[in-house]
């Protein structure tokens, strides 16, 4: 008997309950994990299968872009923005060109503004296809992802036809867009919005939206209250899912967003399912905006005619000495931006994407700070997943819509 | 504002309201490029932020962003810039404090928990210290990274580079070596305050300015102009002239391209072993 008691004492068994006291278990989620959506390392402390604490380690994709931009002219800095959130490149460019235009106090031709809004919304569809698809795949469904990738492929083809590049378009310019689009492209987009998009997307979503397993994995997972959403700096679908009808396109309209009609979906519970459904509805609203853009778009120039900022066309350069000089100056020295500072935030598909630009009056930005959407969302990972199961991490991450190009910069 | 940037509520009366709410915590308030910037006393940052958040008529509920900016020529070289957003008033405002490498900035993590990572990033990039942030680790740079990369005196190329070593069978860090010199082109127009003397302008009175390496500085150009004879004499025998037919190689039994006779080409580095031309 006494032997048994000794053994129990040695093995640190609590005789009152009979339970063994166990230490918390710490695991690494990532950096190489298919559901981490890139290079994310989550140091996760588990009590059994319950998450006690999560410490996200980010920065594995840090490329020092902000430093690089300080050494580039304003024109040369633009392609770096495609590489921030590489799933919605044009939305990233949008913030930057608006910031530079604000410093320059530059007018943009109406057709240029319409084209920017059109392609920003196409980017939103493209981004949501990737996010919604990978979200359903993270929680176990396969087919919707394949169908949504079809839509994404269509979007990328449209980008290619407009800009020449599928992903890193580098299409927006300070003062408008690089070049006008062919009429056939607008017709094709309009037709696609009426046929393929609702068909494929509707089919894909019908498989999961009311699906019992999908709901079990998402409803009431990681609920966020309105107060928390504000305190933790949420934006975009994350804050709308928490029940705050905040959309920069509506509240602080830029380009021609005040001329188009659209609705802002808002969640009621603030859980992963709401975030998913907010994005689903945003796709339909984006399609609405694109249709209106195609309808209302006036004829005219797409890039500012201020030759101190907007580059002349090649045909013009063959005829005009002035144009040739402007072209040479714009592509060597670039344009000078008046000294000052602006913070311009737009509604990117993932949330508020801001650019804080400090100019010292030269042809290069003195400081270009990017406000990524993922930074604040990922920081909230700890309190959002506390008390949930290990398997819920993928659902929470999937519903956050994180891309490390912009998180780590 | 002619630019199509996001249009939020007007700035009218914001500075007055901020002045009333902040009192002597406010150092400077200005409205430039359509945006309101407040500079506040560093020690009172938390009080100022609470006042901006809770005073009716200001109501900046959300902290969007914290950015550092480096001005190395200033005594307090860093700006720490907070972007605040009001949902109810649909307005943005910018709050700024200045600091240097040592003086800590009060942390606002107790007001907005989102500041935790944003302050970590500012610390990582600039070395600004935040008092009250109990998790001030590096965030974006590598584990074990040294230095603060967004400071203006940190070279863009960095100091170390990383590669996988086949010999060591692991990732190794080495001092950075560039295959080609880092080129920082000077695009400034020479007519608008170039920092070097234009060729031909040497005799004009020059303002004192730092010289740029390319093109040649005024001194080099002047020296080359003033002493053509001396510079030629200095070059001496290295100057390539042909004085007699014997030097042309004419009349010799072989064309002068035997291995021993080849002139040394500074661009051709001899191989250590036996080259492929053996």
XYZ file of C-alpha atoms in Angstrom:
687
model
C 0.000 0.000 0.000
C 2.682 2.450 0.996
C 4.530 1.495 -2.169
C 1.546 2.505 -4.231
C 1.299 5.823 -2.439
C 4.973 6.456 -3.076
C 4.528 5.638 -6.720
C 1.620 7.998 -6.977
C 3.627 10.765 -5.336
C 6.566 10.146 -7.644
C 4.422 10.202 -10.740
C 2.818 13.422 -9.581
C -0.675 12.009 -9.683
C -3.303 14.008 -7.918
C -4.865 11.384 -5.638
C -8.003 13.451 -5.207
C -9.112 13.268 -8.823
C -7.015 10.561 -10.238
C -6.013 12.805 -13.117
C -2.459 13.232 -14.240
C -1.402 16.864 -14.333
C -0.144 17.534 -17.806
C 1.785 20.416 -19.185
C 0.412 22.453 -22.074
C 1.545 21.342 -25.431
C 3.193 23.806 -27.828
C 3.168 23.184 -31.541
C 4.328 25.079 -34.568
C 1.676 25.670 -37.198
C 3.681 26.450 -40.324
C 5.767 28.166 -41.675
C 5.179 25.515 -44.317
C 1.553 24.558 -44.021
C -0.973 24.462 -46.843
C -3.655 26.150 -44.738
C -1.351 28.935 -43.566
C -1.950 30.731 -46.882
C 1.717 31.522 -47.297
C 4.533 31.632 -44.827
C 2.941 32.038 -41.442
C 4.300 30.507 -38.292
C 1.847 30.167 -35.446
C 3.369 29.155 -32.155
C 0.328 27.536 -30.617
C -0.070 26.564 -27.010
C -2.617 23.813 -26.601
C -4.383 22.328 -23.644
C -5.348 19.047 -25.197
C -6.981 20.212 -28.384
C -8.084 23.560 -26.968
C -6.080 26.603 -27.963
C -4.738 28.498 -24.993
C -2.546 31.037 -26.752
C -1.360 31.795 -30.260
C 1.733 33.785 -31.052
C 1.854 34.484 -34.798
C 5.353 34.976 -36.158
C 5.185 37.018 -39.326
C 7.859 38.601 -41.458
C 9.039 35.483 -43.256
C 8.190 37.169 -46.541
C 9.660 40.542 -45.585
C 11.331 41.994 -48.675
C 12.000 45.533 -47.495
C 9.705 47.028 -50.103
C 9.242 50.275 -48.197
C 12.990 50.772 -48.196
C 13.230 49.960 -51.900
C 10.519 52.479 -52.728
C 12.553 55.246 -51.075
C 15.198 54.655 -53.730
C 12.832 54.638 -56.704
C 11.024 57.383 -58.557
C 7.280 57.624 -58.149
C 6.742 55.797 -61.433
C 9.196 53.049 -60.609
C 7.595 52.475 -57.220
C 4.251 51.497 -58.719
C 5.018 47.873 -59.680
C 6.034 47.139 -56.089
C 2.411 47.617 -55.136
C 1.323 44.715 -57.309
C 3.550 42.568 -55.192
C 2.079 43.543 -51.844
C -1.205 41.724 -51.959
C -0.478 39.606 -54.987
C -4.053 38.297 -55.003
C -5.528 41.741 -55.623
C -2.762 43.713 -57.288
C -4.854 46.475 -58.834
C -6.456 47.399 -55.537
C -2.981 47.972 -54.118
C -2.015 50.225 -57.008
C -5.225 52.148 -56.496
C -4.238 53.460 -53.058
C -0.821 54.501 -54.254
C -1.885 56.398 -57.354
C -4.598 58.164 -55.362
C -2.033 59.193 -52.756
C 0.350 60.631 -55.331
C -2.518 62.366 -57.119
C -3.607 63.913 -53.847
C -0.132 65.334 -53.272
C 0.026 66.601 -56.841
C -3.588 67.833 -56.719
C -4.027 66.234 -60.102
C -7.283 65.904 -61.960
C -8.020 62.532 -63.544
C -10.147 62.142 -66.694
C -13.522 60.591 -66.013
C -12.962 57.593 -68.255
C -9.729 56.862 -66.387
C -11.600 56.955 -63.088
C -14.302 54.629 -64.397
C -11.739 52.185 -65.705
C -9.952 52.189 -62.362
C -13.162 51.452 -60.497
C -14.085 48.757 -63.012
C -10.797 46.966 -62.627
C -10.702 47.472 -58.863
C -14.025 45.673 -58.635
C -12.894 42.960 -61.012
C -9.909 42.568 -58.705
C -12.295 42.224 -55.781
C -14.101 39.367 -57.510
C -10.775 37.787 -58.383
C -9.551 38.079 -54.807
C -12.745 36.767 -53.250
C -12.702 33.769 -55.588
C -9.328 32.784 -54.234
C -10.253 33.460 -50.645
C -13.675 31.834 -50.642
C -12.320 28.870 -52.544
C -9.429 28.287 -50.223
C -11.628 28.863 -47.189
C -14.007 26.086 -48.171
C -11.055 23.891 -48.994
C -9.504 24.559 -45.587
C -12.638 23.248 -43.937
C -12.902 20.236 -46.159
C -14.779 20.930 -49.405
C -13.013 20.489 -52.702
C -15.311 21.171 -55.642
C -16.263 24.831 -55.054
C -12.624 25.781 -55.113
C -12.141 24.332 -58.572
C -15.175 26.158 -59.940
C -14.162 29.421 -58.372
C -10.713 29.114 -59.837
C -12.404 29.074 -63.237
C -13.858 32.487 -62.484
C -10.507 33.679 -61.218
C -8.918 32.512 -64.412
C -11.474 34.533 -66.397
C -10.635 37.629 -64.343
C -6.934 37.146 -64.936
C -7.596 36.869 -68.646
C -9.457 40.173 -68.545
C -6.495 41.770 -66.760
C -4.214 40.380 -69.398
C -6.292 41.815 -72.188
C -6.254 45.238 -70.559
C -2.700 45.458 -69.339
C -0.719 42.640 -70.903
C -0.041 40.886 -67.614
C -2.177 38.356 -65.829
C -1.239 39.071 -62.254
C 1.181 41.947 -61.774
C -0.686 44.235 -64.090
C 1.006 47.577 -63.381
C -1.978 49.092 -65.136
C -2.906 52.148 -63.095
C -0.921 55.313 -63.531
C -0.759 58.516 -61.577
C -3.361 60.446 -63.535
C -5.416 57.542 -64.865
C -4.578 54.196 -66.389
C -1.871 53.094 -68.787
C -4.027 52.626 -71.872
C -7.612 52.412 -72.974
C -9.348 49.070 -73.253
C -10.842 47.700 -76.479
C -14.635 47.816 -76.756
C -14.664 44.061 -77.249
C -13.170 43.607 -73.798
C -15.930 45.650 -72.170
C -18.530 43.671 -74.104
C -16.956 40.415 -73.039
C -16.847 41.477 -69.390
C -20.502 42.502 -69.539
C -21.474 39.205 -71.073
C -19.377 37.273 -68.594
C -21.091 39.080 -65.711
C -24.455 37.929 -67.007
C -23.573 34.354 -67.840
C -20.514 32.631 -66.475
C -20.051 34.481 -63.202
C -23.546 33.982 -61.708
C -23.704 30.448 -63.012
C -20.359 29.176 -61.773
C -20.340 31.211 -58.601
C -23.948 30.450 -57.762
C -23.326 26.744 -58.246
C -20.182 26.790 -56.156
C -21.752 28.700 -53.283
C -24.919 26.587 -53.352
C -22.733 23.628 -52.433
C -21.456 25.182 -49.219
C -23.624 28.063 -48.051
C -26.325 25.858 -46.548
C -24.132 22.821 -46.120
C -24.350 21.305 -42.655
C -20.671 20.458 -42.358
C -19.612 23.851 -43.603
C -21.880 25.548 -41.081
C -20.646 23.345 -38.269
C -17.112 24.382 -39.062
C -17.835 28.120 -39.290
C -20.911 29.257 -37.403
C -20.020 30.733 -34.012
C -16.327 30.239 -34.613
C -14.238 33.238 -33.583
C -17.046 35.680 -32.938
C -15.897 39.276 -32.703
C -17.979 41.994 -31.108
C -18.294 45.465 -32.590
C -16.182 46.968 -29.814
C -13.403 44.450 -30.371
C -13.510 44.974 -34.112
C -12.913 48.699 -33.621
C -10.292 48.293 -30.925
C -8.299 45.762 -32.918
C -8.281 47.903 -36.030
C -10.446 45.661 -38.189
C -11.504 46.793 -41.622
C -13.148 45.500 -44.749
C -15.232 42.321 -44.596
C -13.922 41.653 -41.091
C -15.489 44.778 -39.585
C -18.632 44.456 -41.722
C -19.113 40.878 -40.560
C -18.938 42.182 -36.996
C -21.964 44.333 -37.775
C -20.487 47.741 -38.519
C -21.614 49.056 -41.902
C -18.282 50.660 -42.720
C -17.098 50.673 -46.291
C -14.621 53.297 -47.472
C -16.085 53.111 -50.979
C -19.347 54.429 -49.552
C -18.212 56.605 -46.638
C -15.211 58.237 -48.249
C -15.820 57.751 -51.952
C -12.861 57.970 -54.280
C -12.785 57.992 -58.077
C -16.375 57.448 -59.266
C -17.657 55.340 -56.387
C -20.093 58.132 -55.569
C -21.676 57.714 -59.003
C -22.375 54.008 -58.778
C -25.061 52.298 -56.781
C -24.228 49.349 -54.576
C -25.122 47.846 -51.240
C -22.968 47.002 -48.263
C -23.565 43.552 -46.782
C -23.255 43.406 -43.001
C -22.953 40.395 -40.715
C -25.053 39.782 -37.638
C -23.000 37.444 -35.449
C -19.426 38.347 -36.367
C -18.282 34.764 -36.832
C -16.395 33.030 -39.622
C -19.617 32.183 -41.451
C -20.615 35.851 -41.545
C -17.247 36.817 -42.934
C -17.675 34.210 -45.634
C -21.179 35.323 -46.538
C -20.241 39.017 -46.532
C -17.635 38.230 -49.168
C -20.112 36.189 -51.185
C -22.524 39.110 -51.304
C -19.698 41.521 -52.120
C -19.001 39.549 -55.270
C -22.544 40.214 -56.508
C -22.282 43.870 -55.532
C -18.970 44.166 -57.380
C -20.620 42.699 -60.451
C -23.299 45.379 -60.118
C -20.685 48.128 -59.938
C -18.846 46.799 -62.992
C -22.067 46.744 -65.008
C -22.784 50.345 -64.096
C -19.224 51.334 -64.977
C -19.510 49.759 -68.407
C -22.843 51.502 -68.964
C -21.900 54.955 -67.718
C -18.324 55.149 -68.911
C -17.900 58.229 -71.117
C -15.568 58.454 -74.069
C -12.410 60.469 -73.662
C -8.840 60.278 -72.490
C -7.898 57.684 -69.889
C -4.719 59.363 -68.658
C -4.218 62.927 -67.580
C -3.216 65.263 -70.375
C -0.873 67.090 -68.016
C 2.348 66.137 -69.775
C 4.422 66.883 -66.681
C 2.921 63.759 -65.112
C 1.265 61.590 -67.745
C 3.494 60.100 -70.399
C 2.640 60.856 -74.034
C 1.627 58.123 -76.452
C 4.169 56.721 -78.835
C 2.339 58.021 -81.888
C 2.445 61.498 -80.457
C 6.168 61.202 -79.870
C 6.777 60.503 -83.560
C 5.250 63.849 -84.437
C 6.061 66.151 -81.572
C 9.462 67.189 -80.240
C 7.743 68.406 -77.072
C 6.236 64.966 -76.478
C 9.597 63.323 -76.985
C 11.206 65.576 -74.401
C 8.402 64.930 -71.942
C 8.707 61.192 -72.461
C 12.437 61.297 -71.881
C 12.121 63.408 -68.756
C 9.308 61.299 -67.315
C 11.181 58.049 -67.737
C 14.538 59.287 -66.469
C 14.017 61.915 -63.851
C 10.320 61.369 -63.358
C 8.061 64.043 -61.966
C 8.563 65.987 -58.794
C 5.891 65.788 -56.148
C 5.321 68.807 -53.897
C 6.542 68.405 -50.350
C 3.872 67.231 -47.957
C 2.325 64.134 -46.483
C -0.886 62.262 -47.115
C -2.551 59.148 -45.798
C -4.836 57.651 -48.398
C -6.779 54.508 -47.600
C -8.995 52.650 -50.006
C -11.289 49.696 -49.628
C -9.174 46.846 -50.917
C -10.840 43.422 -51.086
C -9.257 42.561 -47.746
C -9.985 45.810 -45.946
C -8.483 49.222 -45.487
C -5.300 49.399 -47.498
C -3.580 52.682 -46.751
C -0.549 54.457 -48.089
C 1.150 57.081 -45.956
C 3.311 59.015 -48.347
C 5.824 61.661 -47.280
C 7.311 63.733 -50.066
C 10.255 66.100 -49.712
C 9.694 67.745 -53.080
C 12.031 65.501 -55.079
C 11.254 62.812 -57.613
C 11.415 60.004 -55.041
C 9.196 59.359 -52.036
C 10.880 60.291 -48.766
C 8.826 57.706 -46.944
C 6.153 55.354 -48.132
C 4.446 53.457 -45.349
C 1.945 50.849 -46.308
C -0.922 50.019 -43.998
C -1.569 46.348 -44.622
C -4.943 44.893 -43.857
C -3.577 41.609 -42.601
C -1.460 43.099 -39.844
C -4.291 44.042 -37.533
C -6.393 41.011 -38.411
C -3.622 38.559 -37.749
C -2.761 40.258 -34.491
C -6.291 39.520 -33.319
C -5.706 35.822 -34.043
C -4.767 35.264 -30.407
C -8.001 36.440 -28.829
C -10.176 35.175 -31.667
C -9.021 31.592 -31.422
C -8.715 31.341 -27.649
C -10.865 28.464 -26.430
C -11.432 27.029 -29.875
C -10.135 23.735 -31.180
C -6.918 23.261 -33.067
C -8.828 22.405 -36.239
C -10.620 25.761 -36.103
C -7.378 27.613 -36.797
C -7.719 26.919 -40.493
C -11.291 28.182 -40.592
C -10.341 31.345 -38.699
C -7.340 31.983 -40.918
C -9.334 31.265 -44.034
C -12.040 33.718 -43.042
C -9.459 36.412 -42.297
C -8.199 36.438 -45.862
C -4.521 36.944 -45.267
C -1.816 37.276 -47.860
C 1.734 37.596 -46.708
C 2.921 39.773 -49.527
C 1.187 42.704 -47.883
C 1.444 41.556 -44.270
C 5.224 41.272 -44.347
C 5.885 43.790 -47.138
C -9.381 69.132 -53.990
C -9.284 68.158 -57.649
C -7.711 64.751 -57.153
C -10.114 61.811 -56.867
C -8.714 60.711 -53.480
C -11.110 59.504 -50.759
C -13.360 62.351 -49.693
C -14.273 62.405 -46.029
C -15.919 65.012 -43.819
C -14.557 68.544 -43.992
C -11.708 69.639 -41.763
C -13.567 72.733 -40.599
C -13.399 73.231 -36.874
C -11.333 70.111 -36.186
C -8.226 72.065 -35.238
C -10.219 74.336 -32.922
C -11.876 71.346 -31.265
C -8.515 69.628 -30.881
C -6.973 72.770 -29.397
C -9.771 72.995 -26.872
C -9.524 69.312 -25.973
C -5.755 68.996 -25.816
C -4.764 72.372 -24.329
C -1.033 72.624 -23.826
C -0.470 69.002 -24.808
C -0.690 70.254 -28.393
C 2.526 71.530 -29.911
C 1.424 72.276 -33.425
C -1.695 71.834 -35.534
C -1.822 72.268 -39.256
C -4.118 71.549 -42.158
C -2.119 70.687 -45.268
C -3.055 68.809 -48.455
C -6.543 68.457 -47.036
C -5.403 66.529 -43.959
C -5.134 67.641 -40.354
C -1.894 66.911 -38.521
C -1.431 67.433 -34.816
C 1.929 67.332 -33.070
C 1.617 66.570 -29.376
C 4.026 66.493 -26.438
C 5.567 63.046 -26.317
C 5.090 62.535 -22.581
C 1.381 63.335 -22.845
C 0.674 61.110 -25.821
C -1.674 58.735 -23.996
C -3.713 61.551 -22.457
C -3.938 63.265 -25.821
C -5.071 60.057 -27.525
C -7.718 59.446 -24.876
C -8.950 63.002 -25.306
C -9.102 62.548 -29.074
C -10.990 59.303 -28.676
C -13.477 60.311 -26.005
C -14.184 64.015 -26.522
C -17.549 64.507 -28.239
C -16.923 66.237 -31.537
C -13.598 64.460 -32.052
C -14.452 60.763 -31.483
C -11.523 59.095 -33.210
C -12.422 55.524 -32.347
C -9.917 53.578 -34.390
C -6.163 53.617 -34.725
C -5.453 52.727 -38.341
C -1.746 52.915 -38.509
C 1.518 53.847 -36.823
C 4.358 54.911 -39.079
C 7.881 55.967 -38.281
C 9.741 58.557 -40.312
C 13.438 59.305 -40.011
C 14.937 62.787 -40.373
C 18.615 62.183 -39.455
C 19.515 65.870 -39.499
C 17.170 66.665 -36.625
C 18.076 66.379 -32.944
C 15.005 64.259 -32.282
C 15.318 62.399 -35.515
C 12.221 60.204 -35.535
C 8.603 61.056 -36.139
C 6.100 58.518 -34.907
C 2.895 59.147 -36.817
C -0.497 57.807 -35.732
C -3.408 57.780 -38.169
C -6.761 57.936 -36.422
C -10.153 57.287 -37.916
C -13.548 58.363 -36.686
C -16.421 56.158 -37.823
C -19.097 58.394 -36.413
C -17.743 61.623 -37.876
C -16.229 59.984 -40.977
C -12.955 61.814 -40.533
C -9.264 61.047 -40.393
C -6.598 62.824 -38.397
C -2.881 62.419 -37.944
C -1.102 62.654 -34.574
C 2.642 62.964 -34.420
C 5.287 62.814 -31.719
C 9.021 63.179 -32.153
C 11.696 61.163 -30.437
C 15.249 59.907 -30.812
C 17.002 56.577 -30.363
C 16.766 56.644 -26.568
C 13.730 58.561 -25.397
C 10.808 56.143 -25.193
C 7.378 56.970 -26.571
C 4.456 56.044 -24.309
C 2.678 53.007 -25.664
C -0.978 53.304 -26.643
C -1.630 49.570 -26.367
C -3.902 50.209 -23.385
C -6.135 52.392 -25.530
C -6.002 50.345 -28.748
C -4.621 46.800 -28.531
C -3.933 46.943 -32.271
C -1.010 49.234 -31.449
C 0.942 46.241 -30.142
C 2.173 45.004 -33.496
C 2.317 48.459 -35.032
C 4.667 49.612 -32.278
C 6.691 46.443 -32.666
C 7.091 47.223 -36.335
C 8.168 50.809 -35.662
C 10.670 49.511 -33.129
C 11.932 46.923 -35.584
C 12.313 49.353 -38.475
C 13.549 52.443 -36.634
C 14.615 51.417 -33.142
C 12.046 53.670 -31.487
C 11.341 52.466 -27.956
C 7.801 52.265 -26.606
C 7.300 52.453 -22.880
C 4.520 50.199 -21.692
C 4.506 47.788 -24.620
C 5.401 44.563 -22.832
C 6.022 42.600 -26.033
C 8.478 44.822 -27.869
C 10.114 42.119 -29.985
C 11.185 42.440 -33.583
C 8.425 41.471 -35.936
C 9.262 41.692 -39.631
C 13.001 41.151 -39.794
C 14.784 37.838 -39.446
C 15.376 36.112 -36.134
C 18.631 37.544 -34.801
C 18.632 40.519 -37.144
C 20.749 43.505 -36.124
C 20.127 47.142 -36.954
C 17.022 49.050 -37.915
C 16.601 48.855 -41.673
C 14.368 51.827 -42.437
C 16.700 54.355 -40.860
C 18.122 56.607 -43.509
C 21.692 55.679 -42.549
C 21.046 51.960 -43.015
C 22.260 50.966 -46.496
C 19.630 49.655 -48.842
C 21.694 46.559 -49.540
C 21.931 45.678 -45.858
C 24.998 44.167 -44.259
C 24.506 40.403 -44.471
C 23.175 38.070 -47.081
C 21.936 34.576 -46.601
C 22.287 31.439 -48.678
C 22.188 27.691 -48.327
C 25.692 26.309 -48.053
C 26.210 22.901 -49.631
C 29.363 22.338 -47.538
C 27.874 23.275 -44.203
C 24.503 21.728 -45.117
C 22.687 24.656 -43.590
C 21.775 28.254 -44.222
C 24.746 30.559 -43.673
C 25.009 34.317 -43.219
C 27.788 36.195 -44.990
C 28.744 39.843 -45.420
C 26.878 41.173 -48.415
C 28.886 41.185 -51.644
C 27.461 42.814 -54.726
C 28.232 41.521 -58.186
C 27.806 45.084 -59.387
C 28.113 48.315 -57.444
C 24.901 49.698 -56.084
C 23.941 52.513 -58.430
C 21.998 55.419 -57.114
C 21.363 57.573 -60.126
C 21.174 61.292 -59.782
C 18.100 62.250 -61.738
C 17.947 65.792 -60.500
C 17.854 68.383 -63.226
C 21.218 70.175 -63.413
C 19.382 73.472 -63.808
C 17.483 73.026 -60.585
C 20.105 72.767 -57.927
C 22.343 69.890 -58.908
C 24.832 69.164 -56.186
C 27.857 69.063 -58.494
C 29.473 71.546 -60.871
C 28.369 71.234 -64.445
C 31.168 70.818 -66.983
C 31.900 74.288 -68.320
C 30.630 76.049 -65.208
C 33.872 75.827 -63.266
C 34.747 79.501 -63.518
C 31.366 80.703 -62.349
C 31.129 81.352 -58.612
C 29.967 78.164 -56.979
C 27.897 77.731 -53.887
C 29.345 75.398 -51.325
C 27.786 72.003 -51.866
C 28.553 68.395 -51.432
C 30.112 66.802 -54.501
C 28.608 63.816 -56.220
C 30.941 61.228 -57.699
C 29.556 61.289 -61.219
C 30.142 63.117 -63.454
C 33.587 64.553 -62.735
C 33.750 67.143 -59.986
C 34.734 70.698 -60.668
C 38.209 70.116 -59.273
C 38.838 67.184 -61.546
C 37.559 69.022 -64.573
C 39.578 72.117 -63.728
C 42.724 70.101 -63.222
C 42.264 68.330 -66.507
C 41.755 71.635 -68.283
C 44.544 73.601 -66.615
C 47.440 71.190 -67.013
C 47.148 69.339 -70.277
C 50.954 69.187 -70.656
C 51.561 67.981 -67.167
C 48.962 65.280 -67.391
C 50.446 64.050 -70.635
C 53.890 64.001 -69.130
C 52.557 62.080 -66.208
C 51.164 59.479 -68.524
C 54.626 59.262 -70.108
C 55.552 56.037 -71.769
C 52.169 54.455 -71.143
C 50.802 56.610 -73.905
C 50.234 54.451 -76.899
C 52.353 55.821 -79.765
C 54.091 54.095 -82.601
C 57.527 55.610 -83.147
C 59.268 53.161 -85.480
C 58.337 50.399 -87.915
C 59.941 47.880 -85.581
C 57.173 48.480 -83.107
C 54.505 47.517 -85.564
C 55.660 43.923 -85.643
C 56.389 44.123 -89.349
C 59.035 41.757 -90.674
C 58.883 39.426 -87.721
C 58.644 35.680 -88.284
C 55.348 35.304 -86.478
C 52.450 37.682 -86.156
C 53.158 38.405 -82.539
C 50.364 36.411 -81.024
C 52.415 33.735 -79.347
C 51.469 33.138 -75.728
C 54.582 34.800 -74.383
C 54.227 37.854 -76.570
C 50.648 38.743 -75.918
C 50.196 42.069 -74.225
C 48.701 41.787 -70.816
C 45.013 42.345 -70.987
C 43.830 43.690 -67.659
C 40.370 42.384 -68.326
C 41.454 38.807 -68.775
C 42.059 37.057 -65.518
C 44.351 34.077 -65.934
C 42.913 30.843 -64.674
C 44.622 29.102 -61.841
C 44.672 25.663 -63.385
C 45.013 24.823 -66.985
C 42.445 26.682 -68.945
C 40.380 25.304 -71.725
C 42.681 26.923 -74.315
C 45.623 24.786 -73.442
